[in-house]
Short mmCIF file of C-alpha atoms in Angstrom, two decimals:
data_model
loop_
_atom_site.label_atom_id
_atom_site.label_comp_id
_atom_site.label_asym_id
_atom_site.label_seq_id
_atom_site.Cartn_x
_atom_site.Cartn_y
_atom_site.Cartn_z
CA MET P 94 112.74 114.13 96.52
CA ASN P 95 109.42 114.86 94.81
CA VAL P 96 107.30 111.67 94.79
CA LEU P 97 104.18 110.93 92.76
CA PHE P 98 102.18 108.45 94.85
CA PHE P 99 99.92 106.39 92.61
CA ASP P 100 96.93 105.46 94.75
CA TRP P 101 94.47 102.78 93.67
CA LYS P 102 92.48 103.39 96.87
CA ASP P 103 94.81 101.19 98.85
CA TYR P 104 94.10 101.16 102.58
CA ALA P 105 97.74 101.89 103.49
CA LYS P 106 97.95 105.05 101.39
CA ASP P 107 97.67 107.54 104.25
CA ASP P 108 100.38 105.76 106.25
CA ALA P 109 102.75 105.72 103.29
CA VAL P 110 102.22 109.39 102.50
CA GLU P 111 102.81 110.32 106.14
CA ILE P 112 106.06 108.36 106.29
CA PHE P 113 107.31 109.82 103.01
CA LYS P 114 106.77 113.29 104.42
CA GLU P 115 108.48 112.39 107.70
CA LEU P 116 111.51 111.36 105.64
CA GLY P 117 111.57 114.84 104.10
CA HIS P 118 110.02 114.10 100.71
CA GLU P 119 107.34 116.03 98.86
CA VAL P 120 104.34 113.88 97.91
CA GLN P 121 101.49 114.32 95.46
CA VAL P 122 98.75 111.68 95.35
CA PHE P 123 97.21 110.57 92.07
CA THR P 124 94.07 108.47 92.69
CA TRP P 125 92.89 105.80 90.26
CA GLU P 126 89.91 103.44 90.28
CA TRP P 127 91.32 99.91 89.95
CA GLN P 128 90.68 98.63 86.43
CA ASP P 129 93.12 97.17 83.91
CA VAL P 130 96.64 97.13 85.35
CA GLY P 131 98.19 96.28 82.00
CA SER P 132 96.92 99.22 79.99
CA ALA P 133 95.12 102.48 80.82
CA PRO P 134 95.79 104.94 77.96
CA GLU P 135 93.88 107.87 79.46
CA ILE P 136 95.66 107.56 82.82
CA GLU P 137 99.02 107.12 81.10
CA ALA P 138 98.44 110.34 79.17
CA GLN P 139 97.50 112.25 82.32
CA LEU P 140 100.56 110.98 84.18
CA GLN P 141 102.89 111.91 81.35
CA LYS P 142 101.60 115.49 81.46
CA ILE P 143 102.27 115.92 85.17
CA GLY P 144 105.08 113.38 85.68
CA ALA P 145 107.96 115.48 84.41
CA SER P 146 108.01 117.45 87.67
CA PHE P 147 108.55 114.32 89.80
CA ASP P 148 111.68 112.43 90.75
CA CYS P 149 109.96 109.04 91.00
CA VAL P 150 106.61 107.24 91.06
CA PHE P 151 105.59 104.93 93.91
CA SER P 152 102.72 102.46 94.32
CA PHE P 153 101.69 99.51 96.42
CA ASN P 154 101.83 96.36 94.29
CA TYR P 155 103.27 96.34 90.80
CA ILE P 156 101.29 98.09 88.05
CA PRO P 157 102.77 97.47 84.58
CA PHE P 158 101.47 100.59 82.85
CA LEU P 159 103.33 102.73 85.40
CA THR P 160 106.53 101.20 84.04
CA LYS P 161 105.57 102.45 80.57
CA VAL P 162 104.95 105.95 81.90
CA CYS P 163 108.21 106.07 83.85
CA GLU P 164 110.18 104.79 80.86
CA LYS P 165 108.93 107.71 78.78
CA LEU P 166 109.61 110.18 81.59
CA GLU P 167 112.99 108.56 82.37
CA ILE P 168 112.30 108.44 86.11
CA PRO P 169 112.35 105.48 88.54
CA TYR P 170 109.25 103.49 89.44
CA ALA P 171 109.34 101.98 92.96
CA CYS P 172 106.68 99.68 94.36
CA LEU P 173 106.08 97.45 97.36
CA VAL P 174 104.32 94.14 96.70
CA TYR P 175 102.40 92.73 99.66
CA ASP P 176 100.41 90.02 97.82
CA SER P 177 101.59 86.54 96.94
CA PRO P 178 101.05 85.42 94.29
CA HIS P 179 101.07 88.70 92.40
CA LEU P 180 100.29 88.04 88.74
CA THR P 181 101.59 91.33 87.36
CA LEU P 182 105.12 90.26 88.32
CA PHE P 183 104.87 87.96 85.30
CA SER P 184 104.21 90.81 82.85
CA LYS P 185 106.61 91.58 80.02
CA GLU P 186 107.36 95.01 81.54
CA VAL P 187 108.75 93.62 84.80
CA ASN P 188 112.42 93.70 83.71
CA CYS P 189 112.44 97.29 82.49
CA LYS P 190 115.34 99.15 84.07
CA VAL P 191 113.16 101.89 85.61
CA ASN P 192 111.59 99.33 87.97
CA HIS P 193 112.60 99.02 91.62
CA ILE P 194 110.29 96.27 92.89
CA TYR P 195 110.29 95.13 96.52
CA ALA P 196 108.41 92.06 97.71
CA PHE P 197 107.97 90.51 101.15
CA ASP P 198 108.17 86.79 100.39
CA ARG P 199 111.81 85.74 100.06
CA LYS P 200 111.05 82.45 98.33
CA MET P 201 108.91 84.21 95.75
CA VAL P 202 111.68 86.76 95.17
CA ASN P 203 114.33 84.05 94.85
CA ASP P 204 112.22 82.11 92.35
CA LEU P 205 111.63 85.19 90.20
CA GLN P 206 115.31 86.10 90.27
CA LYS P 207 116.20 82.55 89.14
CA GLU P 208 113.72 82.98 86.28
CA GLY P 209 115.56 86.10 85.15
CA VAL P 210 113.71 88.96 86.87
CA ASN P 211 116.52 91.35 87.84
CA THR P 212 114.43 94.30 89.06
CA ILE P 213 112.98 92.66 92.17
CA ARG P 214 114.45 92.74 95.67
CA TYR P 215 113.38 91.32 99.02
CA SER P 216 112.10 93.50 101.86
CA THR P 217 109.94 92.99 104.90
CA LEU P 218 106.72 94.97 105.26
CA GLY P 219 106.13 97.58 107.98
CA VAL P 220 103.59 99.58 109.94
CA ASN P 221 103.08 103.23 110.89
CA ALA P 222 103.82 102.88 114.60
CA LYS P 223 103.23 106.54 115.45
CA ARG P 224 99.69 106.53 114.08
CA ILE P 225 98.83 103.28 115.81
CA GLU P 226 100.21 104.42 119.17
CA LYS P 227 98.15 107.60 118.95
CA LEU P 228 95.02 105.64 118.01
CA LEU P 229 95.46 103.16 120.86
CA GLY P 230 96.36 105.72 123.53
CA PRO P 231 92.79 106.04 124.91
CA LEU P 232 92.57 102.23 125.23
CA LYS P 233 95.47 101.95 127.69
CA GLY P 234 94.42 99.89 130.70
CA ARG P 235 91.18 98.78 129.09
CA PRO P 236 90.39 95.06 129.59
CA SER P 237 90.30 92.62 126.68
CA GLU P 238 87.04 92.35 124.77
CA HIS P 239 87.83 89.22 122.74
CA GLU P 240 89.18 85.83 123.77
CA ILE P 241 90.41 84.78 120.31
CA SER P 242 90.16 87.00 117.24
CA PHE P 243 90.74 86.19 113.60
CA LEU P 244 90.64 88.96 111.02
CA GLY P 245 90.81 87.96 107.38
CA GLN P 246 89.15 86.21 104.47
CA LEU P 247 88.03 82.60 104.77
CA TYR P 248 88.27 81.78 101.05
CA ASN P 249 85.28 79.46 101.37
CA GLY P 250 82.91 81.22 98.96
CA ASP P 251 82.40 80.22 95.33
CA ALA P 252 84.45 83.20 94.14
CA TYR P 253 87.60 81.61 95.60
CA ASN P 254 86.92 77.89 95.60
CA PHE P 255 87.90 77.05 92.03
CA TYR P 256 89.18 73.60 92.96
CA ASP P 257 85.75 72.28 93.92
CA GLN P 258 84.36 73.57 90.64
CA ILE P 259 86.54 71.04 88.80
CA SER P 260 84.12 68.13 89.16
CA TYR P 261 85.27 66.02 86.23
CA LEU P 262 88.70 64.73 87.33
CA PRO P 263 89.12 60.94 87.26
CA ALA P 264 88.84 59.28 90.66
CA HIS P 265 92.51 58.35 91.00
CA LEU P 266 93.67 61.90 90.23
CA LYS P 267 91.08 63.58 92.46
CA GLY P 268 91.92 61.14 95.25
CA ARG P 269 95.62 61.97 95.01
CA LEU P 270 95.02 65.72 95.14
CA ASP P 271 92.54 65.44 98.01
CA ALA P 272 95.13 63.43 99.96
CA VAL P 273 97.75 66.14 99.38
CA ILE P 274 95.30 68.81 100.58
CA ALA P 275 94.50 66.76 103.69
CA ALA P 276 98.19 66.32 104.51
CA GLN P 277 99.14 69.93 103.77
CA LYS P 278 96.55 71.46 106.09
CA GLN P 279 98.05 69.58 109.06
CA ILE P 280 101.60 70.91 108.59
CA PHE P 281 102.78 74.52 108.79
CA GLY P 282 105.94 75.96 107.25
CA MET P 283 106.39 73.22 104.63
CA ASP P 284 105.03 73.47 101.10
CA LEU P 285 104.06 69.90 100.19
CA ILE P 286 102.10 71.10 97.18
CA GLY P 287 105.20 72.48 95.48
CA ASP P 288 107.24 69.33 96.17
CA LYS P 289 107.68 67.39 92.92
CA ASP P 290 107.89 64.16 94.90
CA VAL P 291 104.33 64.85 96.09
CA ILE P 292 102.78 66.29 92.93
CA SER P 293 105.08 64.97 90.22
CA GLU P 294 105.54 66.28 86.70
CA GLU P 295 103.62 63.24 85.48
CA ILE P 296 100.63 64.20 87.62
CA GLN P 297 100.85 67.77 86.35
CA LYS P 298 100.91 66.57 82.74
CA GLU P 299 97.83 64.45 83.39
CA LEU P 300 96.07 67.45 84.92
CA HIS P 301 96.61 69.38 81.69
CA GLN P 302 94.35 66.89 79.94
CA PHE P 303 91.43 67.85 82.15
CA VAL P 304 92.06 71.43 83.33
CA LYS P 305 92.54 74.32 80.93
CA PHE P 306 93.02 77.98 81.82
CA ASP P 307 92.04 80.88 79.60
CA LEU P 308 95.42 82.62 79.50
CA THR P 309 95.38 85.97 77.69
CA GLY P 310 99.11 86.03 77.00
CA ARG P 311 99.51 89.30 78.89
CA PHE P 312 101.29 87.57 81.76
CA GLN P 313 103.99 84.94 81.26
CA LEU P 314 102.34 82.28 83.41
CA ASP P 315 102.38 78.52 83.08
CA GLU P 316 99.37 76.40 83.96
CA ASN P 317 101.28 74.38 86.55
CA ARG P 318 101.93 77.50 88.63
CA ILE P 319 98.27 78.52 88.46
CA PHE P 320 97.00 75.09 89.44
CA LEU P 321 99.39 74.69 92.39
CA ASP P 322 98.36 78.08 93.73
CA MET P 323 94.73 77.03 93.33
CA LEU P 324 95.44 74.04 95.57
CA ARG P 325 97.24 76.23 98.11
CA ARG P 326 94.27 78.59 98.28
CA LYS P 327 91.95 75.61 98.71
CA VAL P 328 94.04 74.44 101.68
CA SER P 329 93.82 77.91 103.24
CA GLY P 330 90.05 77.99 102.88
CA VAL P 331 89.58 74.58 104.45
CA GLU P 332 92.04 75.03 107.29
CA ARG P 333 90.82 78.48 108.31
CA THR P 334 87.26 77.24 108.66
CA GLU P 335 88.27 74.02 110.42
CA VAL P 336 90.67 75.68 112.87
CA LEU P 337 88.14 78.34 113.85
CA GLU P 338 85.45 75.70 114.35
CA GLN P 339 87.76 73.56 116.49
CA LEU P 340 88.74 76.53 118.65
CA ALA P 341 85.10 77.57 119.00
CA THR P 342 84.31 74.31 120.81
CA CYS P 343 86.47 75.49 123.73
CA PHE P 344 86.79 79.28 123.45
CA SER P 345 84.90 82.36 122.36
CA VAL P 346 86.10 83.04 118.82
CA ASP P 347 85.37 86.30 117.00
CA LEU P 348 85.72 86.62 113.24
CA TYR P 349 86.09 89.84 111.26
CA THR P 350 85.71 89.31 107.53
CA ARG P 351 84.16 90.71 104.38
CA PRO P 352 80.61 89.78 103.34
CA GLY P 353 80.21 86.61 101.32
CA SER P 354 82.03 84.16 103.57
CA LYS P 355 80.29 81.22 105.20
CA THR P 356 80.56 81.67 108.97
CA PRO P 357 82.21 78.68 110.69
CA LYS P 358 80.07 76.84 113.23
CA GLY P 359 80.22 78.32 116.72
CA VAL P 360 82.11 81.43 115.60
CA ARG P 361 80.75 84.95 116.08
CA ASN P 362 80.99 86.85 112.79
CA LEU P 363 81.35 90.57 113.53
CA GLY P 364 81.63 91.63 109.90
CA TYR P 365 84.16 93.90 108.24
CA ALA P 366 86.65 95.98 110.26
CA ASP P 367 88.22 99.12 108.81
CA TYR P 368 91.98 98.72 108.38
CA ALA P 369 93.06 102.05 109.81
CA SER P 370 90.47 102.96 112.45
CA GLU P 371 89.15 99.64 113.81
CA MET P 372 91.61 96.84 113.18
CA PRO P 373 94.41 97.98 115.56
CA LYS P 374 91.88 98.34 118.37
CA ILE P 375 90.65 94.79 117.83
CA PHE P 376 94.19 93.45 118.02
CA ALA P 377 94.97 95.46 121.14
CA LEU P 378 91.79 94.28 122.89
CA SER P 379 92.11 90.57 122.02
CA LYS P 380 93.71 88.08 124.39
CA ILE P 381 94.90 85.99 121.43
CA ASN P 382 95.19 87.17 117.82
CA LEU P 383 95.33 84.26 115.40
CA ASN P 384 97.27 84.43 112.14
CA LEU P 385 96.81 81.67 109.57
CA THR P 386 99.03 82.58 106.63
CA LEU P 387 97.64 82.15 103.13
CA ARG P 388 99.44 79.08 101.78
CA THR P 389 100.56 80.89 98.64
CA ILE P 390 102.87 82.92 100.93
CA ARG P 391 105.64 80.36 101.24
CA SER P 392 108.15 82.06 103.55
CA GLY P 393 107.27 85.74 104.08
CA ILE P 394 105.75 87.47 107.08
CA PRO P 395 102.19 88.36 106.03
CA LEU P 396 100.91 91.87 106.55
CA ARG P 397 98.31 90.62 109.02
CA ALA P 398 100.97 89.33 111.42
CA ILE P 399 102.78 92.66 111.24
CA ASP P 400 99.53 94.55 111.80
CA ILE P 401 98.91 92.51 114.97
CA MET P 402 102.39 93.13 116.36
CA GLY P 403 102.24 96.76 115.35
CA ALA P 404 99.20 97.16 117.60
CA GLY P 405 100.99 95.42 120.47
CA GLY P 406 98.72 92.40 120.16
CA PHE P 407 99.42 88.87 121.35
CA LEU P 408 100.20 86.90 118.18
CA LEU P 409 99.71 83.16 117.76
CA SER P 410 100.69 82.19 114.22
CA ASN P 411 101.38 79.17 112.10
CA TYR P 412 105.12 78.63 111.67
CA GLN P 413 106.48 80.84 108.94
CA GLU P 414 110.18 80.78 108.09
CA GLU P 415 110.73 84.53 108.18
CA LEU P 416 108.67 85.03 111.35
CA ALA P 417 111.02 82.62 113.10
CA GLU P 418 114.00 84.43 111.60
CA TYR P 419 113.06 87.96 112.65
CA PHE P 420 111.37 87.35 116.02
CA VAL P 421 112.22 85.42 119.16
CA GLU P 422 109.82 82.53 119.54
CA GLY P 423 108.17 82.43 122.95
CA GLU P 424 109.17 86.03 123.68
CA GLU P 425 107.83 88.01 120.74
CA VAL P 426 105.60 85.53 118.95
CA VAL P 427 104.07 82.10 119.58
CA LEU P 428 104.49 79.79 116.60
CA ALA P 429 102.61 76.57 115.88
CA TYR P 430 104.15 73.84 113.73
CA THR P 431 101.10 71.65 113.15
CA ARG P 432 97.33 71.90 113.52
CA ASP P 433 97.45 69.96 116.80
CA ASP P 434 100.31 72.14 118.06
CA LEU P 435 98.23 75.27 117.43
CA LEU P 436 95.25 73.90 119.34
CA GLN P 437 97.44 72.75 122.23
CA LYS P 438 99.19 76.12 122.46
CA CYS P 439 95.84 77.90 122.56
CA ALA P 440 94.87 75.71 125.49
CA TYR P 441 98.23 76.27 127.20
CA ILE P 442 98.02 80.03 126.82
CA TRP P 443 94.64 79.90 128.53
CA SER P 444 95.92 77.70 131.35
CA THR P 445 97.12 78.95 134.73
CA LYS P 446 100.60 79.33 133.22
CA ARG P 447 99.49 82.00 130.76
CA ASN P 448 101.44 84.69 132.63
CA GLU P 449 104.67 82.96 131.63
CA TRP P 450 104.11 84.21 128.08
CA LYS P 451 105.35 87.77 127.87
CA LEU P 452 104.40 88.63 124.33
CA GLN P 453 101.93 91.45 124.92
CA GLY P 454 103.39 94.47 123.12
CA GLU P 455 106.83 92.88 122.55
CA GLY P 456 106.60 92.85 118.77
CA ARG P 457 105.70 96.48 118.24
CA PRO P 458 108.91 98.39 119.06
CA ARG P 459 111.10 96.50 116.58
CA PHE P 460 108.73 96.01 113.67
CA GLY P 461 107.08 99.39 114.02
CA LYS P 462 110.30 101.00 112.81
CA THR P 463 110.59 98.82 109.73
CA SER P 464 109.45 100.52 106.54
CA ILE P 465 110.17 99.81 102.91
CA ILE P 466 109.67 103.51 102.16
CA ALA P 467 112.83 104.33 104.08
CA LYS P 468 114.75 101.97 101.78
CA CYS P 469 113.55 103.16 98.36
#
């Protein structure tokens, strides 16, 4: 099969191209600077000129204008979505028959299918195990360099914290939402925010009186969905900072994140780590790798957890439904069910009984072979 790989400078591009070729496919990469995913006339014209010689187009995440191109060329468009939420899944092009959309969060997929999206299917994510094993070969036998590592965004800067920018809610409404946030950050694996007994339709209607979103009409989104995801992101920002600060009172905690985040107290901020060349080494050389799933991911296994296991790292994660489904708890992954449970398990792992946990490297052999590309 001759594949046109549409690259928007995604960090997993090289891995995907390598795996396509291992599967016997021809691949040509078309690189695009991320701009407007809904319409890019010049790019569409270029793709139509060269696209006739290809059997399909592939991209990471769903890009609506690629659907338009593939419709005209009468070839399939396959994509793997690794973000949740992913706004382009609410575009008018999503149900076009050329689309073969795969997404990693089963609850998100089920919801979209119930809403009439018939081009989306569920699939786990994967890693390029061969590349990682080659990269980590020289590190074999090397002692750990980090006690606890967390690699990811903190969502505590102004660019992400939209909830705190809404300063005009009446006291009773703000108090209710703050209470939900406080309760949600203590419990893993249960989406209180999406429970209508917690945030009722009446509360949502009242919110509409005070919070308005500038919807362009390009995506078929309702304001309730946007606001609930705003709350979920707020929970993630608060809990990531708080958990790291709590752990830092007892352990050495190293953070790798992009510029712009406020460093939690007591945590060593080591800056940005390159996805391909640095990140696997960090995971392999950390005694504990912490995963705190973004709350908008309601059931799926986030890419970060898979990256950790792909590097043979010791993974301590919040409970996530699909992590518990695919991996043996206590043998391949350590799962925490509440904030207190996470802190206690960190302490236990560091106790004299730490050798009873046999997770180091257990996750890599099974998940390293999982790849959406093999299923397209």
